[in-house]
Short mmCIF file of C-alpha atoms (C1' of nucleotides) in Angstrom, two decimals:
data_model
loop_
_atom_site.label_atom_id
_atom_site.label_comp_id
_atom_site.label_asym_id
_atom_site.label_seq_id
_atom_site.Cartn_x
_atom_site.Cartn_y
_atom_site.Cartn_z
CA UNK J 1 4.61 -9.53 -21.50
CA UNK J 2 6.93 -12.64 -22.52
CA UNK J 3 10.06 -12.41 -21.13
CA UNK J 4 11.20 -15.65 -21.90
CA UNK J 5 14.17 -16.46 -19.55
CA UNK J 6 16.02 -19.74 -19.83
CA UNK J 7 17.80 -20.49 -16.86
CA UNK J 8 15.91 -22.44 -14.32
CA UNK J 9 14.46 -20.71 -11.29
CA UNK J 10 14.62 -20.70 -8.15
CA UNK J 11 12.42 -19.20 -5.47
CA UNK J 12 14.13 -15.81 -5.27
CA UNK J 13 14.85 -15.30 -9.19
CA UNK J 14 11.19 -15.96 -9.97
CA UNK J 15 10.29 -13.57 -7.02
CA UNK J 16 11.92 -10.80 -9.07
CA UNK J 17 9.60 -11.66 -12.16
CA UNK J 18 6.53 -11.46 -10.11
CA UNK J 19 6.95 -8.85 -8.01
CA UNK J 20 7.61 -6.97 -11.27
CA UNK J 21 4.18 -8.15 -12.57
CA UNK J 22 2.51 -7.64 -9.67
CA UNK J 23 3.39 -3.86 -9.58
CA UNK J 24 2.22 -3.61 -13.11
CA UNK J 25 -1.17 -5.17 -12.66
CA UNK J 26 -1.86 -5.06 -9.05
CA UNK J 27 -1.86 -8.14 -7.16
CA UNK J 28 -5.04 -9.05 -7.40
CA UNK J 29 -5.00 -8.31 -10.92
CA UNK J 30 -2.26 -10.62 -11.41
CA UNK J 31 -3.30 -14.40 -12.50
CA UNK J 32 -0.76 -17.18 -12.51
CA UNK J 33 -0.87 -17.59 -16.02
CA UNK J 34 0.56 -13.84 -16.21
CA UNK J 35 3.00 -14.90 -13.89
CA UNK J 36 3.62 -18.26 -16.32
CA UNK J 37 3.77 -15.55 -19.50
CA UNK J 38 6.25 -13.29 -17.40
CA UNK J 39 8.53 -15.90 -16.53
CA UNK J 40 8.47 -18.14 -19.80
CA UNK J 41 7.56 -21.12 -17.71
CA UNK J 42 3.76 -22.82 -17.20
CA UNK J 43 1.74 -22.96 -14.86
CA UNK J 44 2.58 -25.86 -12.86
CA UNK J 45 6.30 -25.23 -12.97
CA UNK J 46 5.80 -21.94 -11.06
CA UNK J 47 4.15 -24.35 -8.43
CA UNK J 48 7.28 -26.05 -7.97
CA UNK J 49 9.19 -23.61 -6.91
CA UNK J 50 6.37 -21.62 -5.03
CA UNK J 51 3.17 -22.63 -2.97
CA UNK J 52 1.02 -20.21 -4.78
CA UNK J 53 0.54 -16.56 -5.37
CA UNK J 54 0.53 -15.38 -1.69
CA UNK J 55 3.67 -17.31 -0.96
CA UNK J 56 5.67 -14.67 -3.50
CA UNK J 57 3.78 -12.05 -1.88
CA UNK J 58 4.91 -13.39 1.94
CA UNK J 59 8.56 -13.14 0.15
CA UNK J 60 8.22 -9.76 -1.09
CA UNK J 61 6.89 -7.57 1.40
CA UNK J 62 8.93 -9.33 4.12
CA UNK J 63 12.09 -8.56 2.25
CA UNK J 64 10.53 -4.67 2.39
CA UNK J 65 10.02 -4.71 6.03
CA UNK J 66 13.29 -6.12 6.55
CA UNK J 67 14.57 -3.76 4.89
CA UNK J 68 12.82 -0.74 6.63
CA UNK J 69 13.03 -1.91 10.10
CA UNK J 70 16.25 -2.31 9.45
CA UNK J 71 16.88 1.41 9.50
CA UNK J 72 15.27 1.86 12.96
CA UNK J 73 18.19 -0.18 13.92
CA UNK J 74 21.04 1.84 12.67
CA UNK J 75 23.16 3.99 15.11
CA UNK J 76 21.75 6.82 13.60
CA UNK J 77 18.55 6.18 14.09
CA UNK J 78 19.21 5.74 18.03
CA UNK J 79 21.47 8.01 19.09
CA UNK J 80 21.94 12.07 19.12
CA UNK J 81 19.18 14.19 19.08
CA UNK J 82 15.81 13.16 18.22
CA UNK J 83 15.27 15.44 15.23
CA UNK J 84 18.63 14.49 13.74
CA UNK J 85 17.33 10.78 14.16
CA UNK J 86 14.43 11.70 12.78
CA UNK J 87 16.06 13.11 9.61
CA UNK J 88 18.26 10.30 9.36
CA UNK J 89 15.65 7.55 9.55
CA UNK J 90 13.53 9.84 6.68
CA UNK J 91 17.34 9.82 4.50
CA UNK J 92 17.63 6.04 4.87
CA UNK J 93 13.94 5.26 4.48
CA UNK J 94 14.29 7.01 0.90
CA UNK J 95 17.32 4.90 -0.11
CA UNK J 96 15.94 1.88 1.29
CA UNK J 97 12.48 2.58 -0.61
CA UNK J 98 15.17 3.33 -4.07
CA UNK J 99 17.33 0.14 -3.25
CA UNK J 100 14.42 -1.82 -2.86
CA UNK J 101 12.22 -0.22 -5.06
CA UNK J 102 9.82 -3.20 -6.34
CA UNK J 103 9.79 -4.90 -3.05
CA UNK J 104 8.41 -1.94 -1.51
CA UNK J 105 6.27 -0.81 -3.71
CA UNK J 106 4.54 -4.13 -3.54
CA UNK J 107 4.35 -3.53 0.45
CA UNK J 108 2.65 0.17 0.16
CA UNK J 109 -0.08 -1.17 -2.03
CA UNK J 110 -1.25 -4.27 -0.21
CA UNK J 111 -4.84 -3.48 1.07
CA UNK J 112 -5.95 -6.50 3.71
CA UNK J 113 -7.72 -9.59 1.33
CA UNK J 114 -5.95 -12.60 2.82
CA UNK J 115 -3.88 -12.74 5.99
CA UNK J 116 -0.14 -12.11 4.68
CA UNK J 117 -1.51 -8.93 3.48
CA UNK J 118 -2.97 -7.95 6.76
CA UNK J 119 0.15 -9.08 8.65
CA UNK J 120 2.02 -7.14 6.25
CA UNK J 121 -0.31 -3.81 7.00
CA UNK J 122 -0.08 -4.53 10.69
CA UNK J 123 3.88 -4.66 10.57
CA UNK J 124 3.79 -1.37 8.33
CA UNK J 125 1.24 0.38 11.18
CA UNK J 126 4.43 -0.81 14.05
CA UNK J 127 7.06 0.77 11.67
CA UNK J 128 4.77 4.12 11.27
CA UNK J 129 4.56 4.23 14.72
CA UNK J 130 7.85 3.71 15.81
CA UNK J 131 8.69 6.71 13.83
CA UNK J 132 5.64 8.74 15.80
CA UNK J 133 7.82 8.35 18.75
CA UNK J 134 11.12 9.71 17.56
CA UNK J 135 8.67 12.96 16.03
CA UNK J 136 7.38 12.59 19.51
CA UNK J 137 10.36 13.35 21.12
CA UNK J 138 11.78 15.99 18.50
CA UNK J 139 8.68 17.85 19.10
CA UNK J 140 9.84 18.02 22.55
CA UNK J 141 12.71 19.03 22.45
CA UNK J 142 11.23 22.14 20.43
CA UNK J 143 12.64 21.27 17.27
CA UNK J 144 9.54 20.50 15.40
CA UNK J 145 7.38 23.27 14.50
CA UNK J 146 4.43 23.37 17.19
CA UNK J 147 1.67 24.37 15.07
CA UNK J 148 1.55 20.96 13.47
CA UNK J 149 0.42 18.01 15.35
CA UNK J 150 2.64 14.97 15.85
CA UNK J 151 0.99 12.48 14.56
CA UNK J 152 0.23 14.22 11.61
CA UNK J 153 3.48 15.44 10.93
CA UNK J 154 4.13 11.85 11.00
CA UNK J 155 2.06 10.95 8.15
CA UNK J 156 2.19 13.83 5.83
CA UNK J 157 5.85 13.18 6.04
CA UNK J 158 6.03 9.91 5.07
CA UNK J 159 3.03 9.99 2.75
CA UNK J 160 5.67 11.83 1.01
CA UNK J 161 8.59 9.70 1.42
CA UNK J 162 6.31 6.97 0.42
CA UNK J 163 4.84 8.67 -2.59
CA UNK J 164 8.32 8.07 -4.23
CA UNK J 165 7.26 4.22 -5.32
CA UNK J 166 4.59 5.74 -7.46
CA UNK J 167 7.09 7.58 -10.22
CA UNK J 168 10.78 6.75 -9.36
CA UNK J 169 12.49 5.18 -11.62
CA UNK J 170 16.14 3.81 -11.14
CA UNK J 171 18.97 5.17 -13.98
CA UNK J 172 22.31 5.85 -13.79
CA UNK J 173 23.12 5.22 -10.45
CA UNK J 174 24.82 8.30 -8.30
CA UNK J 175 21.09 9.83 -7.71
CA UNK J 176 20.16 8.02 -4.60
CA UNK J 177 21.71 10.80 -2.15
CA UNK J 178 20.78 13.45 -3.90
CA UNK J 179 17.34 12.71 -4.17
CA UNK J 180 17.23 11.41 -0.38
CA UNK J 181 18.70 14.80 0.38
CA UNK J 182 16.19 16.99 -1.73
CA UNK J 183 13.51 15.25 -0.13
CA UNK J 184 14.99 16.03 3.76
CA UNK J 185 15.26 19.61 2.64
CA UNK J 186 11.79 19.88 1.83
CA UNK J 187 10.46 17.96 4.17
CA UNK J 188 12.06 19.47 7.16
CA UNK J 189 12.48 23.58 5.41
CA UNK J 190 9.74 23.63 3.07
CA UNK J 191 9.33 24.47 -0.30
CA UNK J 192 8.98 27.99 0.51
CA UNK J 193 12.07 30.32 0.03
CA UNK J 194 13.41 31.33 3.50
CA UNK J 195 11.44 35.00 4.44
CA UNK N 1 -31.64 17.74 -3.65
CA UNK N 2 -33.14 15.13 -1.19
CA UNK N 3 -31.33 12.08 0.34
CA UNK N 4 -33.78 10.37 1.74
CA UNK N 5 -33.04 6.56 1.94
CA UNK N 6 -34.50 4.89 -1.10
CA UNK N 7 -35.89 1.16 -1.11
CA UNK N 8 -34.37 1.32 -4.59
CA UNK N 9 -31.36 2.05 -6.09
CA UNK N 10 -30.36 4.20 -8.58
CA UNK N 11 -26.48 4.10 -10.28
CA UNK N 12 -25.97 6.97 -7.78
CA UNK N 13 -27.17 5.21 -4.73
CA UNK N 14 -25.31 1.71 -5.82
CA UNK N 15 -22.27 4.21 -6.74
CA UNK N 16 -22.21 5.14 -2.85
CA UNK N 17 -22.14 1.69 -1.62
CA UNK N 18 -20.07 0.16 -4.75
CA UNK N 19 -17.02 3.13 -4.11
CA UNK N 20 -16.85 1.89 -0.20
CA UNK N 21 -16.20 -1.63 -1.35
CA UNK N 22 -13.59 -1.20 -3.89
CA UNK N 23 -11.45 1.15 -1.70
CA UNK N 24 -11.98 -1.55 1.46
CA UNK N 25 -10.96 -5.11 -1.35
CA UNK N 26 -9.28 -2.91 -4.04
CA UNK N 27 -11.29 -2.39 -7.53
CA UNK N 28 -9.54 -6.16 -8.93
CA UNK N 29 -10.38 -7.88 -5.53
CA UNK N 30 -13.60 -7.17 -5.63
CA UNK N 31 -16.56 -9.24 -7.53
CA UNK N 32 -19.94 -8.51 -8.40
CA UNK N 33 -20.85 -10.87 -5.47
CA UNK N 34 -19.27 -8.71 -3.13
CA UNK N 35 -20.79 -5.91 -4.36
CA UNK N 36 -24.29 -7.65 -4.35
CA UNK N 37 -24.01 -8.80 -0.73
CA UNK N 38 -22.59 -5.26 0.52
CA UNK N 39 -25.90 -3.73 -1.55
CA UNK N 40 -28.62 -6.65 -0.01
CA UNK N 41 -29.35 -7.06 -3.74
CA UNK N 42 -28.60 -9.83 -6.17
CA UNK N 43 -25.36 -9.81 -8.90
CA UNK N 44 -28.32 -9.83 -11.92
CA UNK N 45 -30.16 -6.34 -9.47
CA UNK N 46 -26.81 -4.79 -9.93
CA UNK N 47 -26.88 -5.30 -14.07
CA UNK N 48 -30.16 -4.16 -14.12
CA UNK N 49 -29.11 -0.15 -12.78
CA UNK N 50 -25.39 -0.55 -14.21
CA UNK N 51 -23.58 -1.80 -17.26
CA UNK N 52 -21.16 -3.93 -15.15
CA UNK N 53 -18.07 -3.58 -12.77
CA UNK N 54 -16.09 -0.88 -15.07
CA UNK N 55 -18.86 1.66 -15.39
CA UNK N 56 -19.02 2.58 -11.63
CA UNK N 57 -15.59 2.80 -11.73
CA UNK N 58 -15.43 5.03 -14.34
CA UNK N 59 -19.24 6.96 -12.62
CA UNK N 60 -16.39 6.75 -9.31
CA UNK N 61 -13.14 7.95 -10.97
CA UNK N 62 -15.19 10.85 -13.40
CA UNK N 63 -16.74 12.18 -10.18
CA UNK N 64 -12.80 12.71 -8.14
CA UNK N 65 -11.41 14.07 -11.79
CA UNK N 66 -14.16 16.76 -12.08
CA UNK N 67 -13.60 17.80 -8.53
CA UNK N 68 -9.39 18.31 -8.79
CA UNK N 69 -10.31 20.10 -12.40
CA UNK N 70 -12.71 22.23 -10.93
CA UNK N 71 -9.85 23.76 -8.66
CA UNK N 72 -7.65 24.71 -11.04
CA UNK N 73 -10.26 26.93 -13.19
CA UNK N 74 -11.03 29.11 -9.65
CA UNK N 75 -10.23 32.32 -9.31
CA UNK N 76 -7.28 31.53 -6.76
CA UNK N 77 -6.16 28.95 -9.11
CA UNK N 78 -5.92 31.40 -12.03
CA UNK N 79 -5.01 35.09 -10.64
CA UNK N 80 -2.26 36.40 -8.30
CA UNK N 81 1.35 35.44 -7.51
CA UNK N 82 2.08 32.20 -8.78
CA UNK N 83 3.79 30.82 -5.88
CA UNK N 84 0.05 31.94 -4.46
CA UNK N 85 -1.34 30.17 -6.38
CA UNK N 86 0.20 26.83 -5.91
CA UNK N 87 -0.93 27.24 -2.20
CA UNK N 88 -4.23 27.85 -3.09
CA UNK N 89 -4.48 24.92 -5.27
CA UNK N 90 -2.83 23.04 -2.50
CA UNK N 91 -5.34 23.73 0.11
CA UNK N 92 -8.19 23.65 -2.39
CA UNK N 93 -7.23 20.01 -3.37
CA UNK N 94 -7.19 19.02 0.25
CA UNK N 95 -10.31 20.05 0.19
CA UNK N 96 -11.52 18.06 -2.30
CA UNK N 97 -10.02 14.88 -1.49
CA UNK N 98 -11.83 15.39 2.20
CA UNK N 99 -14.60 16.27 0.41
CA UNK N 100 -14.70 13.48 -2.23
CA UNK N 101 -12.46 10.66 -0.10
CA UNK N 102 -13.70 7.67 -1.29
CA UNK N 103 -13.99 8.37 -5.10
CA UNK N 104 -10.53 10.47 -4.97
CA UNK N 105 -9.38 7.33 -2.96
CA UNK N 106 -10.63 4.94 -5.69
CA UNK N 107 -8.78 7.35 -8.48
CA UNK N 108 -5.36 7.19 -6.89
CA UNK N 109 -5.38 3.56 -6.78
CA UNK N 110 -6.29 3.03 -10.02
CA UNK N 111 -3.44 0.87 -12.30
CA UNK N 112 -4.08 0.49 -16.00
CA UNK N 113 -5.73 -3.02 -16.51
CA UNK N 114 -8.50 -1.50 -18.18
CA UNK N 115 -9.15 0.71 -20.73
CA UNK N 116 -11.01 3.00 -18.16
CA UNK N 117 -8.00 2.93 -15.57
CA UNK N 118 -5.44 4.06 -18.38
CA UNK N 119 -8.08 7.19 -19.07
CA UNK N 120 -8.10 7.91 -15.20
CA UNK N 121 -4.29 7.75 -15.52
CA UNK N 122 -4.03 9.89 -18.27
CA UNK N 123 -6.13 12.49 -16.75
CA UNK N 124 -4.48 12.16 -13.52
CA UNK N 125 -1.28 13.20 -15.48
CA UNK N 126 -2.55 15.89 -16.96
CA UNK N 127 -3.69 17.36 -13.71
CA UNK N 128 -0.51 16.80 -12.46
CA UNK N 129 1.24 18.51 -15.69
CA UNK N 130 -1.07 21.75 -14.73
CA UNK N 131 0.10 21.97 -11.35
CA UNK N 132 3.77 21.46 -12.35
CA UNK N 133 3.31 24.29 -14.44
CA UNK N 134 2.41 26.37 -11.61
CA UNK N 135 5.30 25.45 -9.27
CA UNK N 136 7.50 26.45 -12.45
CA UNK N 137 6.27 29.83 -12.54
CA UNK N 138 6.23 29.77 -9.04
CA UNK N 139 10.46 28.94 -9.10
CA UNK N 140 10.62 31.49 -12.08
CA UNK N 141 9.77 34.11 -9.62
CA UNK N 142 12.37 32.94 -7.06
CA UNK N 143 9.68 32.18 -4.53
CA UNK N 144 10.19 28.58 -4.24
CA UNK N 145 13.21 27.52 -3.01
CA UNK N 146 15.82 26.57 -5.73
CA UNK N 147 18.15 23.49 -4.47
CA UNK N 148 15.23 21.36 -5.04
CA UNK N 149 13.69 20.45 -8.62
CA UNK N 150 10.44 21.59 -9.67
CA UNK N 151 9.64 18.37 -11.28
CA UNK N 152 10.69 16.66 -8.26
CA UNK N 153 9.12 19.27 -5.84
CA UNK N 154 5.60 19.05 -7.46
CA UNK N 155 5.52 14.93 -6.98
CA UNK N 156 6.74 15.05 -3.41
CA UNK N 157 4.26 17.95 -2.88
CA UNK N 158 1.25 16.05 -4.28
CA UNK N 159 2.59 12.74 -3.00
CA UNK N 160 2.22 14.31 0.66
CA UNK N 161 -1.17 15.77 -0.20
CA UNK N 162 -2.74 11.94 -2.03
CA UNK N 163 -1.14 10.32 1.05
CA UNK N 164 -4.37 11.51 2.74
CA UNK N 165 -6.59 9.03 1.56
CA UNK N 166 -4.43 6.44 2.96
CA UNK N 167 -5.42 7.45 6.52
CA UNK N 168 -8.12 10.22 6.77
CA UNK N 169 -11.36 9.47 7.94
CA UNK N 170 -14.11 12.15 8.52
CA UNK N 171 -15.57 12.80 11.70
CA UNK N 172 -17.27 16.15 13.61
CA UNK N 173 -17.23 18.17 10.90
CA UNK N 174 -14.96 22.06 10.86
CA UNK N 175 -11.57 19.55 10.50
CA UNK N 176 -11.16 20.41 6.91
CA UNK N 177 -10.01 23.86 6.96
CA UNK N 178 -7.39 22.91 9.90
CA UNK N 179 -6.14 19.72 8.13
CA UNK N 180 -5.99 22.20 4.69
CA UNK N 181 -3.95 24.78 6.72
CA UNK N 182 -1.91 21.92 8.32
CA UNK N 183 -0.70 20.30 5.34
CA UNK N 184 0.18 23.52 3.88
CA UNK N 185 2.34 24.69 6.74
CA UNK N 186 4.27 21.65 6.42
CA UNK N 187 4.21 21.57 2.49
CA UNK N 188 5.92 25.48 2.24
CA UNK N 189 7.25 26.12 5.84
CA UNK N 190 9.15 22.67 6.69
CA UNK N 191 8.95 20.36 9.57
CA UNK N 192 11.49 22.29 11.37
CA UNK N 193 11.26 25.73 13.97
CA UNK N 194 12.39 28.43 11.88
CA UNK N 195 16.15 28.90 12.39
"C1'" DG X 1 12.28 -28.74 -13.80
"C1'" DT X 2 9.24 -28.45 -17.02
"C1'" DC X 3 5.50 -29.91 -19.54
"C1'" DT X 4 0.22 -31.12 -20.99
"C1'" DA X 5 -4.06 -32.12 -19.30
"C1'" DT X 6 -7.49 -31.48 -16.11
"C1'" DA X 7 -10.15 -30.93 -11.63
"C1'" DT X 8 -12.63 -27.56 -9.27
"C1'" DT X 9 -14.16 -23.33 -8.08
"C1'" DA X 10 -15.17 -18.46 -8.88
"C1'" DC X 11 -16.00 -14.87 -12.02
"C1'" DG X 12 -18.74 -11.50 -15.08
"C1'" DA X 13 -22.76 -11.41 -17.37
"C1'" DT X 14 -27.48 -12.90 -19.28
"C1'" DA X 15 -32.28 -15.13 -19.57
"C1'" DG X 16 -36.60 -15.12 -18.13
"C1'" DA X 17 -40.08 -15.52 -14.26
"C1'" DC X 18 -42.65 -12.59 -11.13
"C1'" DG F 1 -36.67 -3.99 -9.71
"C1'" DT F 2 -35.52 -7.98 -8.02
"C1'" DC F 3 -35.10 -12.68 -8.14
"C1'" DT F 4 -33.23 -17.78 -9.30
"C1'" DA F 5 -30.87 -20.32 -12.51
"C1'" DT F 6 -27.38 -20.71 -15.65
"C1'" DC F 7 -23.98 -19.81 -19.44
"C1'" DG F 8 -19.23 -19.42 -20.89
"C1'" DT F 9 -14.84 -18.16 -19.31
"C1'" DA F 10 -10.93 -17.79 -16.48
"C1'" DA F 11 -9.12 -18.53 -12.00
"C1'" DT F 12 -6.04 -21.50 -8.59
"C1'" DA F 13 -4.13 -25.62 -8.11
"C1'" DT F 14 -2.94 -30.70 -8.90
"C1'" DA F 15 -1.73 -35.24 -11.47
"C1'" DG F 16 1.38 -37.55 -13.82
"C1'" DA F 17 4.40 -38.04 -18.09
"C1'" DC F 18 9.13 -37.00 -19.62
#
DNA sequence: GTCTATATTACGATAGAC
DNA sequence: GTCTATCGTAATATAGAC
């Protein structure tokens, strides 16, 4: 787990380090000596740069909700018809979740010890609802499949989306649409073979 | 077999109560003094029916693993059409993780800190290895649509299925067969009104 | 900015009384 | 079976030298 590193740090480069650690162990699993090992610094250095533990994980799940909320401001995610939006804020949540990858994976794990986690959980519950609204709407416009409900349409599909944290694996580079657009296409037709 | 509340506990009983607190803290954020004042016992009470912290999580994560196993070796698991057979294994596991919520929720969550997570893991892959199998034949026979990856279909599959711990709770009592049929609708049909 | 040394608290686990 | 008391360790965080 020594990655020694020998410029100095600053808040954001020693964010990287942890959030990395923090995926591997779990955050509460985490101590800030692993943090001190992962970074190739002590203890007490991290402390200069950093209030404490929570303070890196304030940094990284904001930059994840910034980054998904985000999307709910795009023009495609507010104009043209609601199950179009709908598909296009399920595209960009995928490439967001890939661009971001660490940061967000951090975010879907946080479970609701101390109070950045729980603001972080209650930010995540506005963004899942946000996106109830626009299945809301495609639903009635009759583009949604009725036999289904809403809400939990909702969650299966982004239960799915989400799932992506917990195996993918950045590599060459070119992948991001395609695997954003294999995951609309079953999503929205199914993995079934059209009858 | 009688569950009549005891005045003492057994590693079953404590299991109950232990499995609720590590899915509410996480398994790391919790300590045995949590566990002692969610029991109404003492930390050294605890000792006396249990080794220590990793041997109900292992009595929690053995309990889920048996269950998902037990699906595969069913009839439906093992006879018929393949692609059949993936959506019985589907529904079944739905069923399971209703049936079993907060020791499959405990399993999913599990990271790798201890020897006892990394067997969980390891088991958890190999489930996932069977089922892959299955959507494979299921592609062979050119009843699962072919512009998306079997690999990739079998995670995002799952992932959607796993994401139910994240928000089901059990209430009445019938729901499981509807959410089962639900998530499979979605899983082979697509979000979408058939075109 | 980074270090060593340390304060203080919390943790997992045990001893032994009842 | 459950308790109180406690051990040894590891946790977060700070003090102060360089």
């Amino acid at each position: 787990m020594t990655t020694a590193r020998r410029d100095t740090y600053t808040p954001e480069t020693l964010l990287t380090v942890a959030v990395q650690v923090f995926n591997e162990r779990g955050y509460d699993g985490t101590s800030m000596e692993h943090l001190s090992k992962a970074a190739g610094i002590s203890k007490s250095s991290i402390y200069h740069h950093v209030a404490g533990k929570e303070e890196l994980l304030r940094r990284a799940v904001s930059r994840a909700l910034d980054g998904l909320f985000a999307v709910l401001a795009e023009p495609g995610a507010v104009r043209g018809r609601a199950v179009d939006r709908v598909e296009y804020v399920t595209r960009r949540t995928v490439e967001v979740l890939v661009g971001e990858l660490p940061y967000v994976t951090l975010l879907l794990r946080v479970r609701g010890n101390t109070l950045t986690e729980r603001w972080a959980l209650e930010r995540r519950r506005e963004f899942d609802h946000r996106v109830a609204d626009l299945l809301k709407a495609a639903a009635a416009d009759g583009d949604l499949r009725s036999d289904v409900d809403t809400r939990l349409a909702t969650r299966l599909l982004f239960g799915m989306v989400n799932s992506l944290v917990e195996w993918y694996r950045p590599h060459s580079g070119g992948d991001r649409d395609q695997l954003a657009d294999a995951v609309v296409r079953m999503a929205f037709g199914g993995l079934r073979t059209d009858r």
